[in-house]
Amino acid sequence: MSSNHKSESLQGAAPIHHADSASTHKVVAYQDAQAYEMRHQALASIDQAKFGWFHVKACLVAGVGFFTDSYDIFAINLCSLIMGYVYYADAPGTAANTTPTKIDMWVKGATQLGCIVGQFGFGYLADRLGRKRIYGVELVIIIVCTLGGAFAGTTARGLSVYWILFIWRFVLGIGIGGDYPVSAIITSEFATTKNRGAMIAAVFAMQGFGIVAAAIVAIVVLACFKGAVDGDQLMLDYVWRIIMGLGAVPGLVALYFRLTIPETPRYTLDVEKNAQRAAADVHKTLGAGDGQALLPPTNAQPIQAQPDRPTWTEFYHHFKHWRNLRVLVGTTVTWFALDVAFYGINLNSSIILNAIGFAGTGTPYHALLKNAGGNIILNLLGTLPGYWVTVFTIDRLGRRTIQFIGFTVLLVLFCILGFAYHQILDKSVAAFIVLFTLAQFFQNFGPNTTTFIIPAEAFPTRFRSTCHGISAACGKVGAVVAQLGFFQLKDRGGKNAFIPQLIQIFALFMLIGLIFTWFVPETKGKSLEELSDE
């Protein structure tokens, strides 16, 4: 935010009316100075605090949400496969036991469409109403819709189980989308300057565990139903519902902690204009050792003005200046470019699974078991290591540096895979697997993580959540382009015939991401107020 907002925040206290106007001015001046000093000390206490239990708790509370998000998103891939054996068991020829491509595409894409709505909507609401007031609402939506989807069924007339599931998954996406800006901002605003990157990255990295957990749960549930499924494959109807429904469990565990987390002191100071409550919250969350000095005397005059909620007019006036707008352009375009390739490159997963002997062949039980096991291997090879290498290096290397490295390496890898696709597959499937795994690694040790972190740091407190939501929503538009657009192009000219050209297109998007990374600032080692000129 500009220095104008800083001056506004210093005029926080309502004057105490005295007959002598000179005395009134002295009181106001004293309260202004006291409010400024309290704000300065509160922010310094947060930025310079020792990493402690509250920081671990904040990461876990936010991270469990992302674990649940990724579980739900990945579980639908497995559930859609299973549903094919239930609802298309009697389909003719090669269509048997397979969910039709368009139905599969829309059931999976429903969540991404909902995410766009949730990211933008919750991002705005967290700035307008406060982080605490809406934190937990998105998790309630996720829990209800996860359970609702697990009990989806065909109506007597009109709507099939897939349409009902589409509706539940769309609303689920709104909850998942809302988790992005709110969790990122809460973690960022409570984090220390030294460890802020690692904390936000650790929250985001929980997605990797959620993906693996969904596959493990699928294997366990399938094993429990092995005898029943071998006797009657329609018993798989229980399997996909249990897998999907269990996704609500981690959300239920985290719900209480989300609903009781305090408002971030930065929002309390800069939007609600309540310096004393912010000081008390810092003392409560960080402990007496870090926050005791912030507490005002019990007989002190209240240091509070009317809340100053952000407006769209104010948003416009802030971002009409290119130096502010270029950051938002950078975060939105880089996230969009990354997600086109991030979701599109998974079109090659079936090739990799086939190469390592985990293609879905054989009886329904064995085919589904192999698919789940193969996906665990793929994620352990590239996805999880990429996430956690970022966690342990981001506060040393910097966000912008890692994003440059990631986009550059991905540009090279996609050029190789795209222009030499058939030559590599014909000569060495092992080489193709290595290149594919490296691409997954550098997506996560790279822009997939940094595009989530930078928008949580680079904007003023008043617009931080809105800007993160806008950036994330643009990313999900890229995901929709990949899942609903490019997915239909991959079989142009024959089965998987157009994949090499799609990978070449992904390389172009990596070049776009690389160029627009120049628009975003390096946020390493700087306080949020330094970054936004507050």
Short mmCIF file of C-alpha atoms in Angstrom, two decimals:
data_model
loop_
_atom_site.label_atom_id
_atom_site.label_comp_id
_atom_site.label_asym_id
_atom_site.label_seq_id
_atom_site.Cartn_x
_atom_site.Cartn_y
_atom_site.Cartn_z
CA MET A 1 0.00 0.00 0.00
CA SER A 2 1.17 3.58 -0.51
CA SER A 3 2.48 5.92 2.16
CA ASN A 4 -0.94 7.65 2.14
CA HIS A 5 -2.40 4.60 3.88
CA LYS A 6 0.37 4.73 6.46
CA SER A 7 -0.51 8.30 7.31
CA GLU A 8 -4.17 7.30 7.58
CA SER A 9 -3.33 4.53 10.03
CA LEU A 10 -1.49 7.02 12.24
CA GLN A 11 -4.62 9.09 12.61
CA GLY A 12 -6.35 6.19 14.29
CA ALA A 13 -7.69 7.63 17.55
CA ALA A 14 -10.89 9.60 17.93
CA PRO A 15 -10.16 12.84 19.81
CA ILE A 16 -11.21 13.20 23.46
CA HIS A 17 -13.30 16.36 23.76
CA HIS A 18 -12.02 18.99 26.20
CA ALA A 19 -12.96 22.61 26.55
CA ASP A 20 -9.40 23.61 25.83
CA SER A 21 -8.68 22.85 22.15
CA ALA A 22 -4.94 22.97 22.77
CA SER A 23 -5.30 20.15 25.28
CA THR A 24 -7.37 18.23 22.76
CA HIS A 25 -4.66 18.49 20.14
CA LYS A 26 -2.06 17.31 22.64
CA VAL A 27 -4.16 14.24 23.51
CA VAL A 28 -4.71 13.42 19.83
CA ALA A 29 -1.02 13.85 19.08
CA TYR A 30 -0.13 11.64 22.03
CA GLN A 31 -2.57 8.93 20.90
CA ASP A 32 -1.29 9.14 17.32
CA ALA A 33 2.25 8.62 18.53
CA GLN A 34 1.17 5.83 20.86
CA ALA A 35 -0.74 4.08 18.04
CA TYR A 36 2.23 4.39 15.71
CA GLU A 37 4.62 3.02 18.31
CA MET A 38 2.28 0.15 19.14
CA ARG A 39 1.92 -0.73 15.44
CA HIS A 40 5.67 -0.60 14.95
CA GLN A 41 6.34 -2.83 17.96
CA ALA A 42 3.58 -5.30 17.05
CA LEU A 43 4.87 -5.77 13.50
CA ALA A 44 8.47 -6.02 14.71
CA SER A 45 7.47 -8.67 17.25
CA ILE A 46 5.85 -10.77 14.52
CA ASP A 47 8.67 -10.34 12.00
CA GLN A 48 11.49 -11.00 14.47
CA ALA A 49 9.85 -13.64 16.69
CA LYS A 50 11.53 -16.95 17.35
CA PHE A 51 10.04 -19.81 15.38
CA GLY A 52 7.80 -21.56 17.88
CA TRP A 53 4.75 -23.70 18.50
CA PHE A 54 2.28 -21.12 17.23
CA HIS A 55 4.05 -21.04 13.86
CA VAL A 56 4.00 -24.84 13.66
CA LYS A 57 0.31 -24.82 14.59
CA ALA A 58 -0.48 -22.20 11.94
CA CYS A 59 1.29 -24.28 9.28
CA LEU A 60 -0.54 -27.44 10.36
CA VAL A 61 -3.98 -25.81 10.50
CA ALA A 62 -3.54 -24.29 7.04
CA GLY A 63 -1.68 -27.33 5.70
CA VAL A 64 -4.40 -29.82 6.65
CA GLY A 65 -6.73 -27.82 4.45
CA PHE A 66 -4.39 -28.18 1.48
CA PHE A 67 -3.97 -31.87 2.27
CA THR A 68 -7.76 -32.19 2.06
CA ASP A 69 -7.93 -30.09 -1.12
CA SER A 70 -5.43 -32.23 -3.01
CA TYR A 71 -6.93 -35.46 -1.66
CA ASP A 72 -10.33 -34.44 -3.04
CA ILE A 73 -8.93 -33.28 -6.38
CA PHE A 74 -6.84 -36.41 -6.92
CA ALA A 75 -9.44 -38.83 -5.52
CA ILE A 76 -11.87 -37.96 -8.33
CA ASN A 77 -9.36 -39.34 -10.87
CA LEU A 78 -9.45 -42.72 -9.13
CA CYS A 79 -13.18 -42.54 -8.43
CA SER A 80 -13.98 -41.78 -12.07
CA LEU A 81 -12.04 -44.88 -13.12
CA ILE A 82 -13.92 -47.00 -10.59
CA MET A 83 -17.29 -45.55 -11.60
CA GLY A 84 -16.70 -46.74 -15.15
CA TYR A 85 -16.75 -50.34 -13.88
CA VAL A 86 -20.04 -49.66 -12.09
CA TYR A 87 -22.12 -47.50 -14.42
CA TYR A 88 -20.71 -48.63 -17.79
CA ALA A 89 -20.14 -52.31 -17.05
CA ASP A 90 -22.54 -53.30 -19.83
CA ALA A 91 -21.39 -50.77 -22.44
CA PRO A 92 -20.60 -52.34 -25.85
CA GLY A 93 -17.08 -53.09 -27.09
CA THR A 94 -14.16 -50.97 -25.93
CA ALA A 95 -16.54 -48.60 -24.12
CA ALA A 96 -17.18 -51.24 -21.45
CA ASN A 97 -16.00 -50.41 -17.93
CA THR A 98 -14.93 -46.90 -18.95
CA THR A 99 -16.46 -43.55 -18.05
CA PRO A 100 -17.05 -41.70 -21.37
CA THR A 101 -14.38 -39.11 -22.09
CA LYS A 102 -16.65 -36.06 -22.03
CA ILE A 103 -18.38 -37.09 -18.81
CA ASP A 104 -15.02 -37.82 -17.20
CA MET A 105 -13.69 -34.45 -18.35
CA TRP A 106 -16.60 -32.43 -16.96
CA VAL A 107 -16.77 -34.26 -13.63
CA LYS A 108 -13.07 -33.54 -13.10
CA GLY A 109 -13.28 -30.04 -14.52
CA ALA A 110 -16.19 -29.07 -12.26
CA THR A 111 -13.83 -28.64 -9.32
CA GLN A 112 -11.52 -26.33 -11.28
CA LEU A 113 -14.47 -24.21 -12.40
CA GLY A 114 -15.64 -23.91 -8.81
CA CYS A 115 -12.12 -23.01 -7.70
CA ILE A 116 -12.15 -19.93 -9.93
CA VAL A 117 -15.29 -18.66 -8.17
CA GLY A 118 -13.97 -19.53 -4.70
CA GLN A 119 -10.54 -18.00 -5.17
CA PHE A 120 -11.88 -14.68 -6.37
CA GLY A 121 -14.84 -14.57 -3.95
CA PHE A 122 -13.07 -15.64 -0.76
CA GLY A 123 -10.03 -13.56 -1.67
CA TYR A 124 -12.19 -10.43 -1.76
CA LEU A 125 -14.18 -11.35 1.37
CA ALA A 126 -11.02 -11.93 3.43
CA ASP A 127 -9.98 -8.33 2.72
CA ARG A 128 -13.46 -6.88 3.15
CA LEU A 129 -14.67 -8.80 6.23
CA GLY A 130 -11.44 -10.04 7.78
CA ARG A 131 -9.40 -13.24 7.63
CA LYS A 132 -10.79 -14.72 10.87
CA ARG A 133 -14.42 -14.05 10.04
CA ILE A 134 -14.42 -16.31 6.98
CA TYR A 135 -11.61 -18.76 7.86
CA GLY A 136 -13.25 -22.12 8.32
CA VAL A 137 -16.25 -21.36 6.09
CA GLU A 138 -14.39 -22.74 3.09
CA LEU A 139 -13.56 -25.88 5.07
CA VAL A 140 -17.23 -26.36 6.01
CA ILE A 141 -18.09 -26.19 2.28
CA ILE A 142 -15.38 -28.76 1.51
CA ILE A 143 -16.58 -31.17 4.22
CA VAL A 144 -20.28 -30.93 3.28
CA CYS A 145 -19.67 -31.26 -0.46
CA THR A 146 -17.20 -34.13 -0.04
CA LEU A 147 -19.81 -36.10 1.90
CA GLY A 148 -22.56 -35.00 -0.48
CA GLY A 149 -20.59 -36.24 -3.48
CA ALA A 150 -19.97 -39.57 -1.78
CA PHE A 151 -23.75 -40.09 -1.52
CA ALA A 152 -24.56 -38.88 -5.04
CA GLY A 153 -27.12 -40.95 -6.91
CA THR A 154 -29.33 -40.92 -9.98
CA THR A 155 -32.65 -39.10 -9.66
CA ALA A 156 -35.89 -40.80 -10.68
CA ARG A 157 -36.07 -38.60 -13.76
CA GLY A 158 -33.56 -36.37 -15.42
CA LEU A 159 -30.26 -36.24 -13.55
CA SER A 160 -27.74 -39.06 -13.58
CA VAL A 161 -25.26 -39.75 -10.79
CA TYR A 162 -22.63 -37.92 -12.85
CA TRP A 163 -24.71 -34.73 -13.03
CA ILE A 164 -25.35 -34.81 -9.29
CA LEU A 165 -21.64 -35.38 -8.73
CA PHE A 166 -20.83 -32.47 -11.08
CA ILE A 167 -22.96 -30.15 -8.94
CA TRP A 168 -21.37 -31.30 -5.69
CA ARG A 169 -17.87 -31.05 -7.18
CA PHE A 170 -18.50 -27.53 -8.49
CA VAL A 171 -19.54 -26.28 -5.04
CA LEU A 172 -16.64 -28.26 -3.53
CA GLY A 173 -14.36 -26.32 -5.87
CA ILE A 174 -15.66 -23.05 -4.41
CA GLY A 175 -14.51 -24.22 -0.97
CA ILE A 176 -11.15 -25.47 -2.25
CA GLY A 177 -10.65 -22.23 -4.17
CA GLY A 178 -11.40 -20.21 -1.04
CA ASP A 179 -8.70 -22.08 0.84
CA TYR A 180 -5.97 -20.75 -1.46
CA PRO A 181 -5.98 -17.03 -0.65
CA VAL A 182 -7.15 -17.24 2.97
CA SER A 183 -4.67 -19.89 4.13
CA ALA A 184 -1.81 -18.28 2.23
CA ILE A 185 -2.50 -14.83 3.66
CA ILE A 186 -3.01 -15.97 7.25
CA THR A 187 0.26 -17.94 7.15
CA SER A 188 2.10 -15.01 5.54
CA GLU A 189 0.82 -12.40 8.00
CA PHE A 190 1.67 -14.48 11.08
CA ALA A 191 5.07 -15.67 9.80
CA THR A 192 8.47 -14.33 10.74
CA THR A 193 10.39 -12.55 8.00
CA LYS A 194 13.20 -15.10 8.20
CA ASN A 195 10.99 -18.18 7.80
CA ARG A 196 8.00 -16.80 5.89
CA GLY A 197 8.83 -18.48 2.59
CA ALA A 198 9.37 -21.88 4.19
CA MET A 199 6.13 -21.63 6.19
CA ILE A 200 3.97 -20.80 3.16
CA ALA A 201 5.78 -23.42 1.08
CA ALA A 202 5.23 -26.05 3.78
CA VAL A 203 1.49 -25.32 3.78
CA PHE A 204 1.38 -25.70 0.01
CA ALA A 205 3.58 -28.82 0.08
CA MET A 206 0.90 -30.67 2.03
CA GLN A 207 -0.76 -31.13 -1.36
CA GLY A 208 1.85 -33.77 -2.17
CA PHE A 209 0.91 -35.80 0.90
CA GLY A 210 -2.77 -35.45 0.04
CA ILE A 211 -2.20 -36.92 -3.43
CA VAL A 212 -0.28 -39.89 -2.03
CA ALA A 213 -2.83 -40.36 0.76
CA ALA A 214 -5.68 -40.61 -1.76
CA ALA A 215 -3.87 -43.38 -3.62
CA ILE A 216 -3.02 -45.23 -0.38
CA VAL A 217 -6.63 -45.01 0.82
CA ALA A 218 -7.77 -46.36 -2.56
CA ILE A 219 -5.43 -49.35 -2.23
CA VAL A 220 -6.58 -50.08 1.34
CA VAL A 221 -10.30 -49.82 0.50
CA LEU A 222 -9.84 -51.96 -2.62
CA ALA A 223 -8.02 -54.59 -0.55
CA CYS A 224 -10.89 -54.63 1.96
CA PHE A 225 -13.37 -55.25 -0.85
CA LYS A 226 -11.22 -57.68 -2.87
CA GLY A 227 -13.40 -60.73 -2.35
CA ALA A 228 -16.62 -58.83 -2.95
CA VAL A 229 -15.29 -57.13 -6.10
CA ASP A 230 -13.95 -60.38 -7.55
CA GLY A 231 -17.42 -61.86 -7.06
CA ASP A 232 -19.36 -58.85 -8.35
CA GLN A 233 -17.62 -55.82 -9.83
CA LEU A 234 -20.68 -53.66 -9.05
CA MET A 235 -19.54 -53.81 -5.42
CA LEU A 236 -17.04 -51.16 -6.55
CA ASP A 237 -19.92 -48.73 -6.04
CA TYR A 238 -19.11 -48.89 -2.32
CA VAL A 239 -15.40 -48.43 -2.97
CA TRP A 240 -15.48 -45.10 -4.78
CA ARG A 241 -17.97 -43.66 -2.28
CA ILE A 242 -15.80 -44.63 0.71
CA ILE A 243 -12.64 -43.25 -0.94
CA MET A 244 -14.36 -39.97 -1.67
CA GLY A 245 -16.12 -39.69 1.69
CA LEU A 246 -12.95 -40.27 3.73
CA GLY A 247 -11.64 -37.00 2.28
CA ALA A 248 -13.82 -35.17 4.82
CA VAL A 249 -11.96 -36.64 7.83
CA PRO A 250 -8.86 -34.37 7.86
CA GLY A 251 -11.10 -31.34 7.31
CA LEU A 252 -13.18 -32.25 10.35
CA VAL A 253 -10.00 -32.50 12.41
CA ALA A 254 -8.82 -29.02 11.39
CA LEU A 255 -12.18 -27.24 11.51
CA TYR A 256 -12.16 -26.27 15.21
CA PHE A 257 -8.65 -24.79 14.98
CA ARG A 258 -9.57 -22.74 11.92
CA LEU A 259 -12.66 -21.32 13.55
CA THR A 260 -10.71 -20.29 16.66
CA ILE A 261 -7.57 -18.83 15.09
CA PRO A 262 -7.18 -15.11 15.96
CA GLU A 263 -7.38 -12.30 13.42
CA THR A 264 -3.99 -11.43 11.98
CA PRO A 265 -2.52 -8.38 13.76
CA ARG A 266 -1.73 -6.77 10.41
CA TYR A 267 -5.39 -6.77 9.40
CA THR A 268 -6.42 -5.56 12.86
CA LEU A 269 -3.93 -2.68 12.65
CA ASP A 270 -4.28 -1.55 9.05
CA VAL A 271 -7.96 -2.20 8.32
CA GLU A 272 -9.79 -2.44 11.65
CA LYS A 273 -7.58 0.31 13.16
CA ASN A 274 -7.46 -1.35 16.58
CA ALA A 275 -3.90 -1.13 17.84
CA GLN A 276 -4.67 -2.37 21.36
CA ARG A 277 -6.41 -5.53 20.17
CA ALA A 278 -3.59 -6.20 17.73
CA ALA A 279 -1.07 -5.85 20.54
CA ALA A 280 -3.10 -8.20 22.73
CA ASP A 281 -3.34 -10.76 19.90
CA VAL A 282 0.43 -10.63 19.35
CA HIS A 283 0.98 -11.16 23.07
CA LYS A 284 -1.49 -14.06 23.11
CA THR A 285 -0.14 -15.85 20.07
CA LEU A 286 3.60 -15.29 20.52
CA GLY A 287 3.69 -15.52 24.32
CA ALA A 288 4.80 -13.20 27.06
CA GLY A 289 8.44 -13.24 26.00
CA ASP A 290 7.64 -11.69 22.61
CA GLY A 291 4.50 -9.68 23.22
CA GLN A 292 4.42 -8.51 26.88
CA ALA A 293 5.96 -5.12 26.14
CA LEU A 294 3.21 -4.37 23.62
CA LEU A 295 0.36 -4.41 26.11
CA PRO A 296 -0.74 -0.87 27.03
CA PRO A 297 -1.45 0.18 30.62
CA THR A 298 -4.88 -0.86 31.82
CA ASN A 299 -5.89 2.80 32.27
CA ALA A 300 -4.76 3.83 28.78
CA GLN A 301 -7.20 5.56 26.46
CA PRO A 302 -8.53 3.23 23.69
CA ILE A 303 -6.47 3.55 20.54
CA GLN A 304 -9.03 2.78 17.89
CA ALA A 305 -10.77 4.48 15.00
CA GLN A 306 -13.56 3.38 12.72
CA PRO A 307 -12.57 0.36 10.56
CA ASP A 308 -11.40 1.42 7.12
CA ARG A 309 -12.58 -1.38 4.81
CA PRO A 310 -11.00 -1.55 1.35
CA THR A 311 -13.17 -0.61 -1.62
CA TRP A 312 -12.97 -1.31 -5.36
CA THR A 313 -12.48 2.42 -5.97
CA GLU A 314 -9.45 2.38 -3.70
CA PHE A 315 -8.26 -0.81 -5.44
CA TYR A 316 -8.51 0.95 -8.81
CA HIS A 317 -6.59 4.01 -7.63
CA HIS A 318 -3.84 1.83 -6.22
CA PHE A 319 -3.39 -0.32 -9.31
CA LYS A 320 -3.77 2.42 -11.90
CA HIS A 321 -0.09 3.08 -11.25
CA TRP A 322 2.10 0.81 -13.36
CA ARG A 323 4.58 0.11 -10.55
CA ASN A 324 1.73 -1.52 -8.62
CA LEU A 325 -0.10 -3.04 -11.58
CA ARG A 326 3.02 -4.70 -12.99
CA VAL A 327 3.29 -6.90 -9.87
CA LEU A 328 -0.33 -8.06 -10.23
CA VAL A 329 0.20 -8.70 -13.95
CA GLY A 330 3.31 -10.69 -13.10
CA THR A 331 1.62 -12.90 -10.49
CA THR A 332 -1.47 -13.57 -12.63
CA VAL A 333 0.27 -14.33 -15.93
CA THR A 334 2.97 -16.55 -14.39
CA TRP A 335 0.38 -18.59 -12.48
CA PHE A 336 -1.80 -18.93 -15.60
CA ALA A 337 1.16 -20.02 -17.75
CA LEU A 338 2.32 -22.55 -15.16
CA ASP A 339 -1.08 -24.18 -14.66
CA VAL A 340 -1.66 -24.71 -18.38
CA ALA A 341 1.40 -26.98 -18.45
CA PHE A 342 1.05 -28.31 -14.89
CA TYR A 343 -2.37 -29.80 -15.58
CA GLY A 344 -1.69 -30.54 -19.24
CA ILE A 345 1.51 -32.55 -18.83
CA ASN A 346 -0.38 -35.20 -16.88
CA LEU A 347 -1.85 -36.31 -20.20
CA ASN A 348 1.34 -38.40 -20.37
CA SER A 349 0.71 -40.22 -17.09
CA SER A 350 -0.86 -43.25 -18.82
CA ILE A 351 2.29 -43.67 -20.95
CA ILE A 352 4.50 -43.63 -17.86
CA LEU A 353 2.25 -46.05 -15.95
CA ASN A 354 2.32 -48.44 -18.89
CA ALA A 355 6.11 -48.23 -19.13
CA ILE A 356 6.67 -49.08 -15.46
CA GLY A 357 4.17 -51.94 -15.56
CA PHE A 358 1.33 -50.22 -13.71
CA ALA A 359 -1.15 -49.80 -16.55
CA GLY A 360 -4.73 -50.61 -15.68
CA THR A 361 -5.08 -54.10 -17.17
CA GLY A 362 -6.50 -57.38 -15.90
CA THR A 363 -9.47 -57.82 -13.60
CA PRO A 364 -11.16 -54.66 -12.26
CA TYR A 365 -9.51 -55.18 -8.89
CA HIS A 366 -5.98 -55.59 -10.28
CA ALA A 367 -6.37 -52.82 -12.85
CA LEU A 368 -7.44 -50.28 -10.24
CA LEU A 369 -4.83 -51.46 -7.74
CA LYS A 370 -2.06 -51.01 -10.31
CA ASN A 371 -3.26 -47.54 -11.24
CA ALA A 372 -3.27 -46.36 -7.63
CA GLY A 373 0.15 -47.90 -6.95
CA GLY A 374 1.63 -46.38 -10.09
CA ASN A 375 0.43 -42.92 -9.13
CA ILE A 376 2.12 -43.24 -5.75
CA ILE A 377 5.39 -44.03 -7.51
CA LEU A 378 5.05 -41.07 -9.90
CA ASN A 379 4.43 -38.64 -7.05
CA LEU A 380 7.24 -40.00 -4.90
CA LEU A 381 9.67 -39.67 -7.81
CA GLY A 382 9.12 -36.03 -8.70
CA THR A 383 6.26 -34.22 -7.01
CA LEU A 384 6.99 -34.67 -3.28
CA PRO A 385 10.76 -34.10 -3.54
CA GLY A 386 10.15 -30.91 -5.52
CA TYR A 387 7.80 -29.52 -2.90
CA TRP A 388 10.12 -30.15 0.02
CA VAL A 389 13.35 -29.06 -1.65
CA THR A 390 11.57 -25.74 -2.09
CA VAL A 391 10.58 -25.62 1.59
CA PHE A 392 14.20 -26.03 2.70
CA THR A 393 15.80 -23.68 0.17
CA ILE A 394 13.35 -20.87 -0.58
CA ASP A 395 14.47 -18.53 2.21
CA ARG A 396 18.07 -18.91 1.07
CA LEU A 397 17.74 -18.92 -2.71
CA GLY A 398 14.74 -16.60 -2.96
CA ARG A 399 11.33 -16.95 -4.60
CA ARG A 400 12.20 -15.19 -7.85
CA THR A 401 15.39 -17.19 -8.29
CA ILE A 402 13.59 -20.52 -7.87
CA GLN A 403 10.85 -19.37 -10.25
CA PHE A 404 13.45 -18.40 -12.88
CA ILE A 405 15.20 -21.77 -12.47
CA GLY A 406 11.93 -23.67 -12.72
CA PHE A 407 10.58 -21.94 -15.82
CA THR A 408 13.97 -22.16 -17.58
CA VAL A 409 14.46 -25.87 -16.93
CA LEU A 410 10.84 -26.64 -17.86
CA LEU A 411 11.22 -24.68 -21.10
CA VAL A 412 14.21 -26.84 -22.03
CA LEU A 413 12.56 -30.11 -20.94
CA PHE A 414 9.32 -29.42 -22.81
CA CYS A 415 11.24 -28.50 -25.96
CA ILE A 416 13.10 -31.82 -25.77
CA LEU A 417 9.95 -33.83 -25.02
CA GLY A 418 7.87 -31.98 -27.58
CA PHE A 419 10.21 -31.96 -30.57
CA ALA A 420 11.78 -35.39 -29.96
CA TYR A 421 8.75 -37.12 -28.47
CA HIS A 422 8.57 -40.19 -30.72
CA GLN A 423 12.33 -40.53 -31.07
CA ILE A 424 12.77 -40.69 -27.28
CA LEU A 425 9.90 -43.15 -26.78
CA ASP A 426 11.15 -45.37 -29.61
CA LYS A 427 14.76 -45.49 -28.40
CA SER A 428 14.51 -45.29 -24.62
CA VAL A 429 11.35 -45.31 -22.51
CA ALA A 430 13.61 -44.94 -19.47
CA ALA A 431 14.89 -41.62 -20.82
CA PHE A 432 11.29 -40.46 -21.31
CA ILE A 433 10.47 -41.37 -17.69
CA VAL A 434 13.53 -39.46 -16.45
CA LEU A 435 12.58 -36.35 -18.43
CA PHE A 436 8.96 -36.57 -17.27
CA THR A 437 10.05 -36.97 -13.63
CA LEU A 438 12.42 -34.00 -13.92
CA ALA A 439 9.55 -31.92 -15.29
CA GLN A 440 7.42 -32.82 -12.27
CA PHE A 441 10.31 -32.01 -9.92
CA PHE A 442 11.01 -28.57 -11.43
CA GLN A 443 7.34 -27.68 -11.55
CA ASN A 444 7.24 -28.01 -7.76
CA PHE A 445 10.81 -26.84 -7.11
CA GLY A 446 9.83 -23.92 -9.24
CA PRO A 447 6.75 -21.97 -10.31
CA ASN A 448 4.04 -24.26 -8.95
CA THR A 449 5.14 -23.31 -5.43
CA THR A 450 6.49 -19.79 -5.99
CA THR A 451 3.39 -18.57 -7.85
CA PHE A 452 1.46 -19.47 -4.68
CA ILE A 453 3.93 -17.75 -2.32
CA ILE A 454 4.73 -14.44 -4.03
CA PRO A 455 1.13 -13.09 -4.17
CA ALA A 456 0.83 -13.73 -0.42
CA GLU A 457 3.73 -11.33 0.21
CA ALA A 458 3.92 -8.71 -2.53
CA PHE A 459 0.71 -6.68 -1.99
CA PRO A 460 -0.59 -4.28 0.69
CA THR A 461 -2.54 -5.73 3.61
CA ARG A 462 -5.75 -4.10 2.37
CA PHE A 463 -5.59 -5.88 -1.00
CA ARG A 464 -3.36 -8.85 -0.25
CA SER A 465 -6.04 -11.54 -0.18
CA THR A 466 -7.93 -10.08 -3.15
CA CYS A 467 -4.76 -10.03 -5.24
CA HIS A 468 -3.86 -13.57 -4.22
CA GLY A 469 -7.38 -14.68 -5.16
CA ILE A 470 -7.17 -12.96 -8.54
CA SER A 471 -3.77 -14.54 -9.23
CA ALA A 472 -4.95 -18.00 -8.17
CA ALA A 473 -8.16 -17.69 -10.22
CA CYS A 474 -6.10 -16.85 -13.31
CA GLY A 475 -4.06 -19.97 -12.61
CA LYS A 476 -7.20 -22.09 -12.46
CA VAL A 477 -8.33 -20.61 -15.77
CA GLY A 478 -5.11 -22.11 -17.13
CA ALA A 479 -6.04 -25.44 -15.54
CA VAL A 480 -9.46 -25.31 -17.20
CA VAL A 481 -7.84 -24.52 -20.56
CA ALA A 482 -5.67 -27.61 -20.13
CA GLN A 483 -8.34 -29.99 -18.82
CA LEU A 484 -11.30 -28.92 -20.92
CA GLY A 485 -9.49 -27.59 -23.97
CA PHE A 486 -6.20 -29.37 -24.62
CA PHE A 487 -7.59 -32.65 -23.32
CA GLN A 488 -9.91 -32.74 -26.34
CA LEU A 489 -7.03 -32.02 -28.73
CA LYS A 490 -4.73 -34.81 -27.60
CA ASP A 491 -6.41 -37.43 -29.86
CA ARG A 492 -6.50 -35.21 -32.93
CA GLY A 493 -5.21 -37.37 -35.79
CA GLY A 494 -5.42 -40.57 -33.70
CA LYS A 495 -5.11 -41.71 -30.09
CA ASN A 496 -2.55 -39.46 -28.32
CA ALA A 497 -1.33 -38.30 -31.76
CA PHE A 498 -1.36 -34.60 -30.88
CA ILE A 499 0.49 -34.86 -27.55
CA PRO A 500 3.91 -33.84 -28.99
CA GLN A 501 2.40 -30.62 -30.35
CA LEU A 502 0.69 -29.96 -27.01
CA ILE A 503 4.01 -30.29 -25.18
CA GLN A 504 5.49 -27.78 -27.63
CA ILE A 505 2.65 -25.42 -26.72
CA PHE A 506 3.45 -25.99 -23.04
CA ALA A 507 7.05 -24.94 -23.78
CA LEU A 508 5.72 -21.67 -25.20
CA PHE A 509 3.77 -21.07 -21.99
CA MET A 510 6.95 -21.69 -19.98
CA LEU A 511 8.66 -18.97 -22.03
CA ILE A 512 5.77 -16.62 -21.24
CA GLY A 513 6.07 -17.46 -17.55
CA LEU A 514 9.82 -16.85 -17.68
CA ILE A 515 9.37 -13.41 -19.27
CA PHE A 516 6.69 -12.28 -16.82
CA THR A 517 8.73 -13.42 -13.82
CA TRP A 518 10.68 -10.19 -14.38
CA PHE A 519 7.52 -8.35 -13.30
CA VAL A 520 7.43 -9.82 -9.77
CA PRO A 521 9.67 -8.66 -6.91
CA GLU A 522 12.07 -10.72 -4.87
CA THR A 523 10.39 -10.99 -1.48
CA LYS A 524 13.11 -12.88 0.42
CA GLY A 525 14.26 -11.26 3.65
CA LYS A 526 11.88 -8.29 3.47
CA SER A 527 8.97 -7.51 5.74
CA LEU A 528 5.50 -7.35 4.20
CA GLU A 529 5.44 -3.60 4.91
CA GLU A 530 8.73 -3.05 3.05
CA LEU A 531 7.39 -4.96 0.05
CA SER A 532 4.16 -2.95 -0.15
CA ASP A 533 5.53 0.41 1.02
CA GLU A 534 3.18 0.53 4.03
#
